Amino acid sequence: ERLATVHCIAVQGGMDRICPPDTALDLWNAWPVHGASSNDDHNADIQPSFELRMPLYAGHSMYDPFLVNELVRSTDRVVDVLNRF
């Protein structure tokens, strides 16, 4: 439940042969959501604390242009969120 307070943006290449995308999907499915507890029913007020970005044609290399694009976009999103504080 403590992870529900941690915001995470994960970037996973859809064609990654070293770290298969299934592992990122497993983590995304297991990550808790804001406002949820084991006794809560799912409702519209619950916010996910884990965003999974998966450029489908990206591989494992940090030099892959599809992966770089998504990493930059995700980093910009974190900066925007931090600037609100």
JSON list of N, CA and C in Angstrom, two decimals:
[
{"chain": "A", "resi": 1, "resn": "GLU", "atom": "N", "xyz": [0.82, -1.20, 0.00]},
{"chain": "A", "resi": 1, "resn": "GLU", "atom": "CA", "xyz": [0.00, 0.00, 0.00]},
{"chain": "A", "resi": 1, "resn": "GLU", "atom": "C", "xyz": [0.86, 1.26, 0.00]},
{"chain": "A", "resi": 2, "resn": "ARG", "atom": "N", "xyz": [2.09, 1.17, 0.51]},
{"chain": "A", "resi": 2, "resn": "ARG", "atom": "CA", "xyz": [2.95, 2.35, 0.53]},
{"chain": "A", "resi": 2, "resn": "ARG", "atom": "C", "xyz": [3.31, 2.80, -0.88]},
{"chain": "A", "resi": 3, "resn": "LEU", "atom": "N", "xyz": [3.35, 1.88, -1.83]},
{"chain": "A", "resi": 3, "resn": "LEU", "atom": "CA", "xyz": [3.67, 2.25, -3.21]},
{"chain": "A", "resi": 3, "resn": "LEU", "atom": "C", "xyz": [2.58, 3.10, -3.84]},
{"chain": "A", "resi": 4, "resn": "ALA", "atom": "N", "xyz": [1.38, 3.08, -3.30]},
{"chain": "A", "resi": 4, "resn": "ALA", "atom": "CA", "xyz": [0.29, 3.88, -3.85]},
{"chain": "A", "resi": 4, "resn": "ALA", "atom": "C", "xyz": [0.58, 5.37, -3.76]},
{"chain": "A", "resi": 5, "resn": "THR", "atom": "N", "xyz": [1.50, 5.77, -2.90]},
{"chain": "A", "resi": 5, "resn": "THR", "atom": "CA", "xyz": [1.86, 7.19, -2.78]},
{"chain": "A", "resi": 5, "resn": "THR", "atom": "C", "xyz": [3.04, 7.56, -3.67]},
{"chain": "A", "resi": 6, "resn": "VAL", "atom": "N", "xyz": [3.64, 6.59, -4.33]},
{"chain": "A", "resi": 6, "resn": "VAL", "atom": "CA", "xyz": [4.80, 6.82, -5.19]},
{"chain": "A", "resi": 6, "resn": "VAL", "atom": "C", "xyz": [4.34, 6.90, -6.64]},
{"chain": "A", "resi": 7, "resn": "HIS", "atom": "N", "xyz": [4.67, 8.00, -7.30]},
{"chain": "A", "resi": 7, "resn": "HIS", "atom": "CA", "xyz": [4.35, 8.15, -8.71]},
{"chain": "A", "resi": 7, "resn": "HIS", "atom": "C", "xyz": [5.50, 7.56, -9.53]},
{"chain": "A", "resi": 8, "resn": "CYS", "atom": "N", "xyz": [5.16, 6.80, -10.54]},
{"chain": "A", "resi": 8, "resn": "CYS", "atom": "CA", "xyz": [6.19, 6.17, -11.36]},
{"chain": "A", "resi": 8, "resn": "CYS", "atom": "C", "xyz": [5.80, 6.30, -12.83]},
{"chain": "A", "resi": 9, "resn": "ILE", "atom": "N", "xyz": [6.77, 6.66, -13.65]},
{"chain": "A", "resi": 9, "resn": "ILE", "atom": "CA", "xyz": [6.61, 6.60, -15.10]},
{"chain": "A", "resi": 9, "resn": "ILE", "atom": "C", "xyz": [7.67, 5.64, -15.60]},
{"chain": "A", "resi": 10, "resn": "ALA", "atom": "N", "xyz": [7.25, 4.54, -16.17]},
{"chain": "A", "resi": 10, "resn": "ALA", "atom": "CA", "xyz": [8.17, 3.54, -16.70]},
{"chain": "A", "resi": 10, "resn": "ALA", "atom": "C", "xyz": [8.12, 3.59, -18.22]},
{"chain": "A", "resi": 11, "resn": "VAL", "atom": "N", "xyz": [9.28, 3.52, -18.83]},
{"chain": "A", "resi": 11, "resn": "VAL", "atom": "CA", "xyz": [9.38, 3.49, -20.29]},
{"chain": "A", "resi": 11, "resn": "VAL", "atom": "C", "xyz": [9.98, 2.15, -20.68]},
{"chain": "A", "resi": 12, "resn": "GLN", "atom": "N", "xyz": [9.26, 1.41, -21.49]},
{"chain": "A", "resi": 12, "resn": "GLN", "atom": "CA", "xyz": [9.65, 0.05, -21.86]},
{"chain": "A", "resi": 12, "resn": "GLN", "atom": "C", "xyz": [9.52, -0.11, -23.37]},
{"chain": "A", "resi": 13, "resn": "GLY", "atom": "N", "xyz": [10.59, -0.51, -24.02]},
{"chain": "A", "resi": 13, "resn": "GLY", "atom": "CA", "xyz": [10.54, -0.76, -25.46]},
{"chain": "A", "resi": 13, "resn": "GLY", "atom": "C", "xyz": [9.68, -1.97, -25.78]},
{"chain": "A", "resi": 14, "resn": "GLY", "atom": "N", "xyz": [8.77, -1.81, -26.70]},
{"chain": "A", "resi": 14, "resn": "GLY", "atom": "CA", "xyz": [7.88, -2.90, -27.09]},
{"chain": "A", "resi": 14, "resn": "GLY", "atom": "C", "xyz": [8.58, -4.05, -27.79]},
{"chain": "A", "resi": 15, "resn": "MET", "atom": "N", "xyz": [9.76, -3.79, -28.38]},
{"chain": "A", "resi": 15, "resn": "MET", "atom": "CA", "xyz": [10.51, -4.83, -29.09]},
{"chain": "A", "resi": 15, "resn": "MET", "atom": "C", "xyz": [11.78, -5.21, -28.31]},
{"chain": "A", "resi": 16, "resn": "ASP", "atom": "N", "xyz": [11.80, -4.90, -27.02]},
{"chain": "A", "resi": 16, "resn": "ASP", "atom": "CA", "xyz": [12.96, -5.20, -26.18]},
{"chain": "A", "resi": 16, "resn": "ASP", "atom": "C", "xyz": [13.09, -6.70, -25.99]},
{"chain": "A", "resi": 17, "resn": "ARG", "atom": "N", "xyz": [14.20, -7.27, -26.45]},
{"chain": "A", "resi": 17, "resn": "ARG", "atom": "CA", "xyz": [14.44, -8.71, -26.33]},
{"chain": "A", "resi": 17, "resn": "ARG", "atom": "C", "xyz": [15.20, -9.05, -25.05]},
{"chain": "A", "resi": 18, "resn": "ILE", "atom": "N", "xyz": [15.80, -8.04, -24.40]},
{"chain": "A", "resi": 18, "resn": "ILE", "atom": "CA", "xyz": [16.58, -8.27, -23.19]},
{"chain": "A", "resi": 18, "resn": "ILE", "atom": "C", "xyz": [15.68, -8.23, -21.95]},
{"chain": "A", "resi": 19, "resn": "CYS", "atom": "N", "xyz": [14.86, -7.20, -21.87]},
{"chain": "A", "resi": 19, "resn": "CYS", "atom": "CA", "xyz": [13.86, -7.07, -20.80]},
{"chain": "A", "resi": 19, "resn": "CYS", "atom": "C", "xyz": [12.48, -7.11, -21.45]},
{"chain": "A", "resi": 20, "resn": "PRO", "atom": "N", "xyz": [11.86, -8.26, -21.52]},
{"chain": "A", "resi": 20, "resn": "PRO", "atom": "CA", "xyz": [10.60, -8.40, -22.24]},
{"chain": "A", "resi": 20, "resn": "PRO", "atom": "C", "xyz": [9.51, -7.47, -21.71]},
{"chain": "A", "resi": 21, "resn": "PRO", "atom": "N", "xyz": [8.70, -6.92, -22.62]},
{"chain": "A", "resi": 21, "resn": "PRO", "atom": "CA", "xyz": [7.62, -6.02, -22.21]},
{"chain": "A", "resi": 21, "resn": "PRO", "atom": "C", "xyz": [6.65, -6.64, -21.22]},
{"chain": "A", "resi": 22, "resn": "ASP", "atom": "N", "xyz": [6.52, -7.96, -21.23]},
{"chain": "A", "resi": 22, "resn": "ASP", "atom": "CA", "xyz": [5.60, -8.61, -20.28]},
{"chain": "A", "resi": 22, "resn": "ASP", "atom": "C", "xyz": [5.95, -8.29, -18.83]},
{"chain": "A", "resi": 23, "resn": "THR", "atom": "N", "xyz": [7.24, -8.12, -18.53]},
{"chain": "A", "resi": 23, "resn": "THR", "atom": "CA", "xyz": [7.62, -7.82, -17.16]},
{"chain": "A", "resi": 23, "resn": "THR", "atom": "C", "xyz": [7.15, -6.43, -16.75]},
{"chain": "A", "resi": 24, "resn": "ALA", "atom": "N", "xyz": [7.20, -5.47, -17.67]},
{"chain": "A", "resi": 24, "resn": "ALA", "atom": "CA", "xyz": [6.71, -4.12, -17.38]},
{"chain": "A", "resi": 24, "resn": "ALA", "atom": "C", "xyz": [5.19, -4.15, -17.21]},
{"chain": "A", "resi": 25, "resn": "LEU", "atom": "N", "xyz": [4.51, -4.93, -18.00]},
{"chain": "A", "resi": 25, "resn": "LEU", "atom": "CA", "xyz": [3.06, -5.05, -17.86]},
{"chain": "A", "resi": 25, "resn": "LEU", "atom": "C", "xyz": [2.68, -5.71, -16.53]},
{"chain": "A", "resi": 26, "resn": "ASP", "atom": "N", "xyz": [3.46, -6.71, -16.12]},
{"chain": "A", "resi": 26, "resn": "ASP", "atom": "CA", "xyz": [3.21, -7.35, -14.82]},
{"chain": "A", "resi": 26, "resn": "ASP", "atom": "C", "xyz": [3.37, -6.34, -13.69]},
{"chain": "A", "resi": 27, "resn": "LEU", "atom": "N", "xyz": [4.42, -5.51, -13.76]},
{"chain": "A", "resi": 27, "resn": "LEU", "atom": "CA", "xyz": [4.63, -4.50, -12.73]},
{"chain": "A", "resi": 27, "resn": "LEU", "atom": "C", "xyz": [3.49, -3.48, -12.74]},
{"chain": "A", "resi": 28, "resn": "TRP", "atom": "N", "xyz": [3.08, -3.04, -13.92]},
{"chain": "A", "resi": 28, "resn": "TRP", "atom": "CA", "xyz": [1.98, -2.08, -14.05]},
{"chain": "A", "resi": 28, "resn": "TRP", "atom": "C", "xyz": [0.70, -2.64, -13.45]},
{"chain": "A", "resi": 29, "resn": "ASN", "atom": "N", "xyz": [0.42, -3.90, -13.71]},
{"chain": "A", "resi": 29, "resn": "ASN", "atom": "CA", "xyz": [-0.79, -4.53, -13.18]},
{"chain": "A", "resi": 29, "resn": "ASN", "atom": "C", "xyz": [-0.73, -4.71, -11.66]},
{"chain": "A", "resi": 30, "resn": "ALA", "atom": "N", "xyz": [0.47, -4.88, -11.11]},
{"chain": "A", "resi": 30, "resn": "ALA", "atom": "CA", "xyz": [0.61, -5.10, -9.68]},
{"chain": "A", "resi": 30, "resn": "ALA", "atom": "C", "xyz": [0.69, -3.80, -8.87]},
{"chain": "A", "resi": 31, "resn": "TRP", "atom": "N", "xyz": [1.00, -2.69, -9.54]},
{"chain": "A", "resi": 31, "resn": "TRP", "atom": "CA", "xyz": [1.19, -1.42, -8.83]},
{"chain": "A", "resi": 31, "resn": "TRP", "atom": "C", "xyz": [-0.14, -0.92, -8.28]},
{"chain": "A", "resi": 32, "resn": "PRO", "atom": "N", "xyz": [-0.18, -0.46, -7.02]},
{"chain": "A", "resi": 32, "resn": "PRO", "atom": "CA", "xyz": [-1.43, 0.04, -6.45]},
{"chain": "A", "resi": 32, "resn": "PRO", "atom": "C", "xyz": [-1.83, 1.38, -7.06]},
{"chain": "A", "resi": 33, "resn": "VAL", "atom": "N", "xyz": [-3.07, 1.77, -6.84]},
{"chain": "A", "resi": 33, "resn": "VAL", "atom": "CA", "xyz": [-3.58, 3.05, -7.35]},
{"chain": "A", "resi": 33, "resn": "VAL", "atom": "C", "xyz": [-3.88, 3.97, -6.18]},
{"chain": "A", "resi": 34, "resn": "HIS", "atom": "N", "xyz": [-3.81, 5.30, -6.44]},
{"chain": "A", "resi": 34, "resn": "HIS", "atom": "CA", "xyz": [-4.13, 6.28, -5.41]},
{"chain": "A", "resi": 34, "resn": "HIS", "atom": "C", "xyz": [-5.57, 6.13, -4.96]},
{"chain": "A", "resi": 35, "resn": "GLY", "atom": "N", "xyz": [-5.78, 6.22, -3.68]},
{"chain": "A", "resi": 35, "resn": "GLY", "atom": "CA", "xyz": [-7.13, 6.20, -3.14]},
{"chain": "A", "resi": 35, "resn": "GLY", "atom": "C", "xyz": [-7.69, 4.81, -2.98]},
{"chain": "A", "resi": 36, "resn": "ALA", "atom": "N", "xyz": [-6.96, 3.80, -3.37]},
{"chain": "A", "resi": 36, "resn": "ALA", "atom": "CA", "xyz": [-7.47, 2.44, -3.29]},
{"chain": "A", "resi": 36, "resn": "ALA", "atom": "C", "xyz": [-6.88, 1.74, -2.07]},
{"chain": "A", "resi": 37, "resn": "SER", "atom": "N", "xyz": [-7.66, 0.92, -1.48]},
{"chain": "A", "resi": 37, "resn": "SER", "atom": "CA", "xyz": [-7.17, 0.01, -0.46]},
{"chain": "A", "resi": 37, "resn": "SER", "atom": "C", "xyz": [-7.76, -1.35, -0.77]},
{"chain": "A", "resi": 38, "resn": "SER", "atom": "N", "xyz": [-7.37, -2.32, -0.02]},
{"chain": "A", "resi": 38, "resn": "SER", "atom": "CA", "xyz": [-7.85, -3.67, -0.31]},
{"chain": "A", "resi": 38, "resn": "SER", "atom": "C", "xyz": [-9.36, -3.79, -0.15]},
{"chain": "A", "resi": 39, "resn": "ASN", "atom": "N", "xyz": [-10.00, -2.85, 0.54]},
{"chain": "A", "resi": 39, "resn": "ASN", "atom": "CA", "xyz": [-11.45, -2.92, 0.76]},
{"chain": "A", "resi": 39, "resn": "ASN", "atom": "C", "xyz": [-12.25, -2.03, -0.18]},
{"chain": "A", "resi": 40, "resn": "ASP", "atom": "N", "xyz": [-11.58, -1.19, -0.97]},
{"chain": "A", "resi": 40, "resn": "ASP", "atom": "CA", "xyz": [-12.28, -0.24, -1.85]},
{"chain": "A", "resi": 40, "resn": "ASP", "atom": "C", "xyz": [-12.75, -0.90, -3.13]},
{"chain": "A", "resi": 41, "resn": "ASP", "atom": "N", "xyz": [-13.92, -0.46, -3.60]},
{"chain": "A", "resi": 41, "resn": "ASP", "atom": "CA", "xyz": [-14.37, -0.82, -4.93]},
{"chain": "A", "resi": 41, "resn": "ASP", "atom": "C", "xyz": [-13.75, 0.17, -5.90]},
{"chain": "A", "resi": 42, "resn": "HIS", "atom": "N", "xyz": [-13.57, -0.26, -7.15]},
{"chain": "A", "resi": 42, "resn": "HIS", "atom": "CA", "xyz": [-13.00, 0.63, -8.16]},
{"chain": "A", "resi": 42, "resn": "HIS", "atom": "C", "xyz": [-14.01, 1.74, -8.46]},
{"chain": "A", "resi": 43, "resn": "ASN", "atom": "N", "xyz": [-13.53, 2.99, -8.49]},
{"chain": "A", "resi": 43, "resn": "ASN", "atom": "CA", "xyz": [-14.42, 4.10, -8.87]},
{"chain": "A", "resi": 43, "resn": "ASN", "atom": "C", "xyz": [-13.62, 5.13, -9.64]},
{"chain": "A", "resi": 44, "resn": "ALA", "atom": "N", "xyz": [-14.31, 6.14, -10.15]},
{"chain": "A", "resi": 44, "resn": "ALA", "atom": "CA", "xyz": [-13.69, 7.14, -11.02]},
{"chain": "A", "resi": 44, "resn": "ALA", "atom": "C", "xyz": [-12.72, 8.05, -10.28]},
{"chain": "A", "resi": 45, "resn": "ASP", "atom": "N", "xyz": [-12.78, 8.12, -8.95]},
{"chain": "A", "resi": 45, "resn": "ASP", "atom": "CA", "xyz": [-11.91, 9.00, -8.18]},
{"chain": "A", "resi": 45, "resn": "ASP", "atom": "C", "xyz": [-10.52, 8.43, -7.96]},
{"chain": "A", "resi": 46, "resn": "ILE", "atom": "N", "xyz": [-10.33, 7.17, -8.26]},
{"chain": "A", "resi": 46, "resn": "ILE", "atom": "CA", "xyz": [-9.03, 6.54, -8.03]},
{"chain": "A", "resi": 46, "resn": "ILE", "atom": "C", "xyz": [-8.09, 6.89, -9.18]},
{"chain": "A", "resi": 47, "resn": "GLN", "atom": "N", "xyz": [-6.90, 7.36, -8.83]},
{"chain": "A", "resi": 47, "resn": "GLN", "atom": "CA", "xyz": [-5.91, 7.77, -9.82]},
{"chain": "A", "resi": 47, "resn": "GLN", "atom": "C", "xyz": [-4.76, 6.78, -9.86]},
{"chain": "A", "resi": 48, "resn": "PRO", "atom": "N", "xyz": [-4.33, 6.33, -11.03]},
{"chain": "A", "resi": 48, "resn": "PRO", "atom": "CA", "xyz": [-3.17, 5.44, -11.08]},
{"chain": "A", "resi": 48, "resn": "PRO", "atom": "C", "xyz": [-1.90, 6.19, -10.70]},
{"chain": "A", "resi": 49, "resn": "SER", "atom": "N", "xyz": [-1.01, 5.52, -10.00]},
{"chain": "A", "resi": 49, "resn": "SER", "atom": "CA", "xyz": [0.26, 6.15, -9.63]},
{"chain": "A", "resi": 49, "resn": "SER", "atom": "C", "xyz": [1.40, 5.62, -10.50]},
{"chain": "A", "resi": 50, "resn": "PHE", "atom": "N", "xyz": [1.08, 4.79, -11.48]},
{"chain": "A", "resi": 50, "resn": "PHE", "atom": "CA", "xyz": [2.08, 4.18, -12.35]},
{"chain": "A", "resi": 50, "resn": "PHE", "atom": "C", "xyz": [1.66, 4.40, -13.79]},
{"chain": "A", "resi": 51, "resn": "GLU", "atom": "N", "xyz": [2.48, 5.08, -14.55]},
{"chain": "A", "resi": 51, "resn": "GLU", "atom": "CA", "xyz": [2.22, 5.27, -15.98]},
{"chain": "A", "resi": 51, "resn": "GLU", "atom": "C", "xyz": [3.22, 4.42, -16.74]},
{"chain": "A", "resi": 52, "resn": "LEU", "atom": "N", "xyz": [2.72, 3.61, -17.62]},
{"chain": "A", "resi": 52, "resn": "LEU", "atom": "CA", "xyz": [3.59, 2.78, -18.46]},
{"chain": "A", "resi": 52, "resn": "LEU", "atom": "C", "xyz": [3.57, 3.33, -19.87]},
{"chain": "A", "resi": 53, "resn": "ARG", "atom": "N", "xyz": [4.73, 3.75, -20.33]},
{"chain": "A", "resi": 53, "resn": "ARG", "atom": "CA", "xyz": [4.91, 4.24, -21.70]},
{"chain": "A", "resi": 53, "resn": "ARG", "atom": "C", "xyz": [5.64, 3.16, -22.47]},
{"chain": "A", "resi": 54, "resn": "MET", "atom": "N", "xyz": [5.04, 2.68, -23.55]},
{"chain": "A", "resi": 54, "resn": "MET", "atom": "CA", "xyz": [5.65, 1.59, -24.30]},
{"chain": "A", "resi": 54, "resn": "MET", "atom": "C", "xyz": [5.65, 1.89, -25.80]},
{"chain": "A", "resi": 55, "resn": "PRO", "atom": "N", "xyz": [6.71, 2.55, -26.29]},
{"chain": "A", "resi": 55, "resn": "PRO", "atom": "CA", "xyz": [6.82, 2.72, -27.73]},
{"chain": "A", "resi": 55, "resn": "PRO", "atom": "C", "xyz": [6.99, 1.33, -28.38]},
{"chain": "A", "resi": 56, "resn": "LEU", "atom": "N", "xyz": [6.03, 0.97, -29.20]},
{"chain": "A", "resi": 56, "resn": "LEU", "atom": "CA", "xyz": [5.94, -0.40, -29.71]},
{"chain": "A", "resi": 56, "resn": "LEU", "atom": "C", "xyz": [7.13, -0.85, -30.54]},
{"chain": "A", "resi": 57, "resn": "TYR", "atom": "N", "xyz": [7.76, 0.06, -31.27]},
{"chain": "A", "resi": 57, "resn": "TYR", "atom": "CA", "xyz": [8.86, -0.32, -32.16]},
{"chain": "A", "resi": 57, "resn": "TYR", "atom": "C", "xyz": [10.23, -0.09, -31.54]},
{"chain": "A", "resi": 58, "resn": "ALA", "atom": "N", "xyz": [10.28, 0.27, -30.25]},
{"chain": "A", "resi": 58, "resn": "ALA", "atom": "CA", "xyz": [11.56, 0.51, -29.58]},
{"chain": "A", "resi": 58, "resn": "ALA", "atom": "C", "xyz": [12.12, -0.79, -29.03]},
{"chain": "A", "resi": 59, "resn": "GLY", "atom": "N", "xyz": [13.45, -0.84, -28.99]},
{"chain": "A", "resi": 59, "resn": "GLY", "atom": "CA", "xyz": [14.12, -2.00, -28.43]},
{"chain": "A", "resi": 59, "resn": "GLY", "atom": "C", "xyz": [14.66, -1.70, -27.04]},
{"chain": "A", "resi": 60, "resn": "HIS", "atom": "N", "xyz": [15.87, -2.19, -26.76]},
{"chain": "A", "resi": 60, "resn": "HIS", "atom": "CA", "xyz": [16.46, -2.05, -25.43]},
{"chain": "A", "resi": 60, "resn": "HIS", "atom": "C", "xyz": [17.45, -0.88, -25.35]},
{"chain": "A", "resi": 61, "resn": "SER", "atom": "N", "xyz": [17.99, -0.46, -26.48]},
{"chain": "A", "resi": 61, "resn": "SER", "atom": "CA", "xyz": [19.05, 0.54, -26.50]},
{"chain": "A", "resi": 61, "resn": "SER", "atom": "C", "xyz": [18.55, 1.92, -26.09]},
{"chain": "A", "resi": 62, "resn": "MET", "atom": "N", "xyz": [19.35, 2.58, -25.24]},
{"chain": "A", "resi": 62, "resn": "MET", "atom": "CA", "xyz": [18.99, 3.95, -24.86]},
{"chain": "A", "resi": 62, "resn": "MET", "atom": "C", "xyz": [19.18, 4.92, -26.02]},
{"chain": "A", "resi": 63, "resn": "TYR", "atom": "N", "xyz": [19.75, 4.46, -27.12]},
{"chain": "A", "resi": 63, "resn": "TYR", "atom": "CA", "xyz": [19.92, 5.29, -28.31]},
{"chain": "A", "resi": 63, "resn": "TYR", "atom": "C", "xyz": [18.81, 5.08, -29.33]},
{"chain": "A", "resi": 64, "resn": "ASP", "atom": "N", "xyz": [17.88, 4.19, -29.05]},
{"chain": "A", "resi": 64, "resn": "ASP", "atom": "CA", "xyz": [16.75, 3.95, -29.95]},
{"chain": "A", "resi": 64, "resn": "ASP", "atom": "C", "xyz": [15.92, 5.24, -30.01]},
{"chain": "A", "resi": 65, "resn": "PRO", "atom": "N", "xyz": [15.71, 5.80, -31.20]},
{"chain": "A", "resi": 65, "resn": "PRO", "atom": "CA", "xyz": [15.01, 7.09, -31.28]},
{"chain": "A", "resi": 65, "resn": "PRO", "atom": "C", "xyz": [13.59, 7.06, -30.71]},
{"chain": "A", "resi": 66, "resn": "PHE", "atom": "N", "xyz": [12.88, 5.95, -30.83]},
{"chain": "A", "resi": 66, "resn": "PHE", "atom": "CA", "xyz": [11.53, 5.85, -30.26]},
{"chain": "A", "resi": 66, "resn": "PHE", "atom": "C", "xyz": [11.59, 5.89, -28.73]},
{"chain": "A", "resi": 67, "resn": "LEU", "atom": "N", "xyz": [12.58, 5.21, -28.17]},
{"chain": "A", "resi": 67, "resn": "LEU", "atom": "CA", "xyz": [12.74, 5.17, -26.72]},
{"chain": "A", "resi": 67, "resn": "LEU", "atom": "C", "xyz": [13.21, 6.52, -26.20]},
{"chain": "A", "resi": 68, "resn": "VAL", "atom": "N", "xyz": [14.15, 7.14, -26.88]},
{"chain": "A", "resi": 68, "resn": "VAL", "atom": "CA", "xyz": [14.64, 8.46, -26.48]},
{"chain": "A", "resi": 68, "resn": "VAL", "atom": "C", "xyz": [13.50, 9.46, -26.47]},
{"chain": "A", "resi": 69, "resn": "ASN", "atom": "N", "xyz": [12.66, 9.44, -27.48]},
{"chain": "A", "resi": 69, "resn": "ASN", "atom": "CA", "xyz": [11.52, 10.35, -27.56]},
{"chain": "A", "resi": 69, "resn": "ASN", "atom": "C", "xyz": [10.62, 10.19, -26.34]},
{"chain": "A", "resi": 70, "resn": "GLU", "atom": "N", "xyz": [10.31, 8.97, -25.98]},
{"chain": "A", "resi": 70, "resn": "GLU", "atom": "CA", "xyz": [9.41, 8.73, -24.85]},
{"chain": "A", "resi": 70, "resn": "GLU", "atom": "C", "xyz": [10.09, 9.07, -23.53]},
{"chain": "A", "resi": 71, "resn": "LEU", "atom": "N", "xyz": [11.39, 8.84, -23.41]},
{"chain": "A", "resi": 71, "resn": "LEU", "atom": "CA", "xyz": [12.11, 9.21, -22.19]},
{"chain": "A", "resi": 71, "resn": "LEU", "atom": "C", "xyz": [12.10, 10.73, -21.99]},
{"chain": "A", "resi": 72, "resn": "VAL", "atom": "N", "xyz": [12.30, 11.47, -23.08]},
{"chain": "A", "resi": 72, "resn": "VAL", "atom": "CA", "xyz": [12.28, 12.94, -23.00]},
{"chain": "A", "resi": 72, "resn": "VAL", "atom": "C", "xyz": [10.88, 13.42, -22.63]},
{"chain": "A", "resi": 73, "resn": "ARG", "atom": "N", "xyz": [9.86, 12.86, -23.26]},
{"chain": "A", "resi": 73, "resn": "ARG", "atom": "CA", "xyz": [8.48, 13.25, -22.93]},
{"chain": "A", "resi": 73, "resn": "ARG", "atom": "C", "xyz": [8.14, 12.94, -21.48]},
{"chain": "A", "resi": 74, "resn": "SER", "atom": "N", "xyz": [8.57, 11.80, -20.99]},
{"chain": "A", "resi": 74, "resn": "SER", "atom": "CA", "xyz": [8.30, 11.42, -19.60]},
{"chain": "A", "resi": 74, "resn": "SER", "atom": "C", "xyz": [9.04, 12.33, -18.63]},
{"chain": "A", "resi": 75, "resn": "THR", "atom": "N", "xyz": [10.29, 12.66, -18.95]},
{"chain": "A", "resi": 75, "resn": "THR", "atom": "CA", "xyz": [11.06, 13.56, -18.11]},
{"chain": "A", "resi": 75, "resn": "THR", "atom": "C", "xyz": [10.42, 14.94, -18.07]},
{"chain": "A", "resi": 76, "resn": "ASP", "atom": "N", "xyz": [9.96, 15.43, -19.22]},
{"chain": "A", "resi": 76, "resn": "ASP", "atom": "CA", "xyz": [9.26, 16.72, -19.27]},
{"chain": "A", "resi": 76, "resn": "ASP", "atom": "C", "xyz": [8.00, 16.68, -18.41]},
{"chain": "A", "resi": 77, "resn": "ARG", "atom": "N", "xyz": [7.30, 15.57, -18.41]},
{"chain": "A", "resi": 77, "resn": "ARG", "atom": "CA", "xyz": [6.08, 15.43, -17.60]},
{"chain": "A", "resi": 77, "resn": "ARG", "atom": "C", "xyz": [6.42, 15.51, -16.12]},
{"chain": "A", "resi": 78, "resn": "VAL", "atom": "N", "xyz": [7.51, 14.87, -15.71]},
{"chain": "A", "resi": 78, "resn": "VAL", "atom": "CA", "xyz": [7.93, 14.93, -14.30]},
{"chain": "A", "resi": 78, "resn": "VAL", "atom": "C", "xyz": [8.28, 16.36, -13.92]},
{"chain": "A", "resi": 79, "resn": "VAL", "atom": "N", "xyz": [8.98, 17.07, -14.79]},
{"chain": "A", "resi": 79, "resn": "VAL", "atom": "CA", "xyz": [9.34, 18.47, -14.52]},
{"chain": "A", "resi": 79, "resn": "VAL", "atom": "C", "xyz": [8.07, 19.31, -14.37]},
{"chain": "A", "resi": 80, "resn": "ASP", "atom": "N", "xyz": [7.09, 19.12, -15.24]},
{"chain": "A", "resi": 80, "resn": "ASP", "atom": "CA", "xyz": [5.84, 19.87, -15.14]},
{"chain": "A", "resi": 80, "resn": "ASP", "atom": "C", "xyz": [5.14, 19.60, -13.82]},
{"chain": "A", "resi": 81, "resn": "VAL", "atom": "N", "xyz": [5.11, 18.36, -13.40]},
{"chain": "A", "resi": 81, "resn": "VAL", "atom": "CA", "xyz": [4.46, 18.02, -12.12]},
{"chain": "A", "resi": 81, "resn": "VAL", "atom": "C", "xyz": [5.21, 18.65, -10.96]},
{"chain": "A", "resi": 82, "resn": "LEU", "atom": "N", "xyz": [6.54, 18.58, -10.96]},
{"chain": "A", "resi": 82, "resn": "LEU", "atom": "CA", "xyz": [7.33, 19.15, -9.87]},
{"chain": "A", "resi": 82, "resn": "LEU", "atom": "C", "xyz": [7.21, 20.68, -9.82]},
{"chain": "A", "resi": 83, "resn": "ASN", "atom": "N", "xyz": [7.03, 21.31, -10.97]},
{"chain": "A", "resi": 83, "resn": "ASN", "atom": "CA", "xyz": [6.89, 22.77, -10.99]},
{"chain": "A", "resi": 83, "resn": "ASN", "atom": "C", "xyz": [5.58, 23.25, -10.38]},
{"chain": "A", "resi": 84, "resn": "ARG", "atom": "N", "xyz": [4.63, 22.36, -10.22]},
{"chain": "A", "resi": 84, "resn": "ARG", "atom": "CA", "xyz": [3.34, 22.73, -9.58]},
{"chain": "A", "resi": 84, "resn": "ARG", "atom": "C", "xyz": [3.47, 22.91, -8.08]},
{"chain": "A", "resi": 85, "resn": "PHE", "atom": "N", "xyz": [4.54, 22.40, -7.51]},
{"chain": "A", "resi": 85, "resn": "PHE", "atom": "CA", "xyz": [4.69, 22.48, -6.04]},
{"chain": "A", "resi": 85, "resn": "PHE", "atom": "C", "xyz": [5.30, 23.77, -5.63]}
]
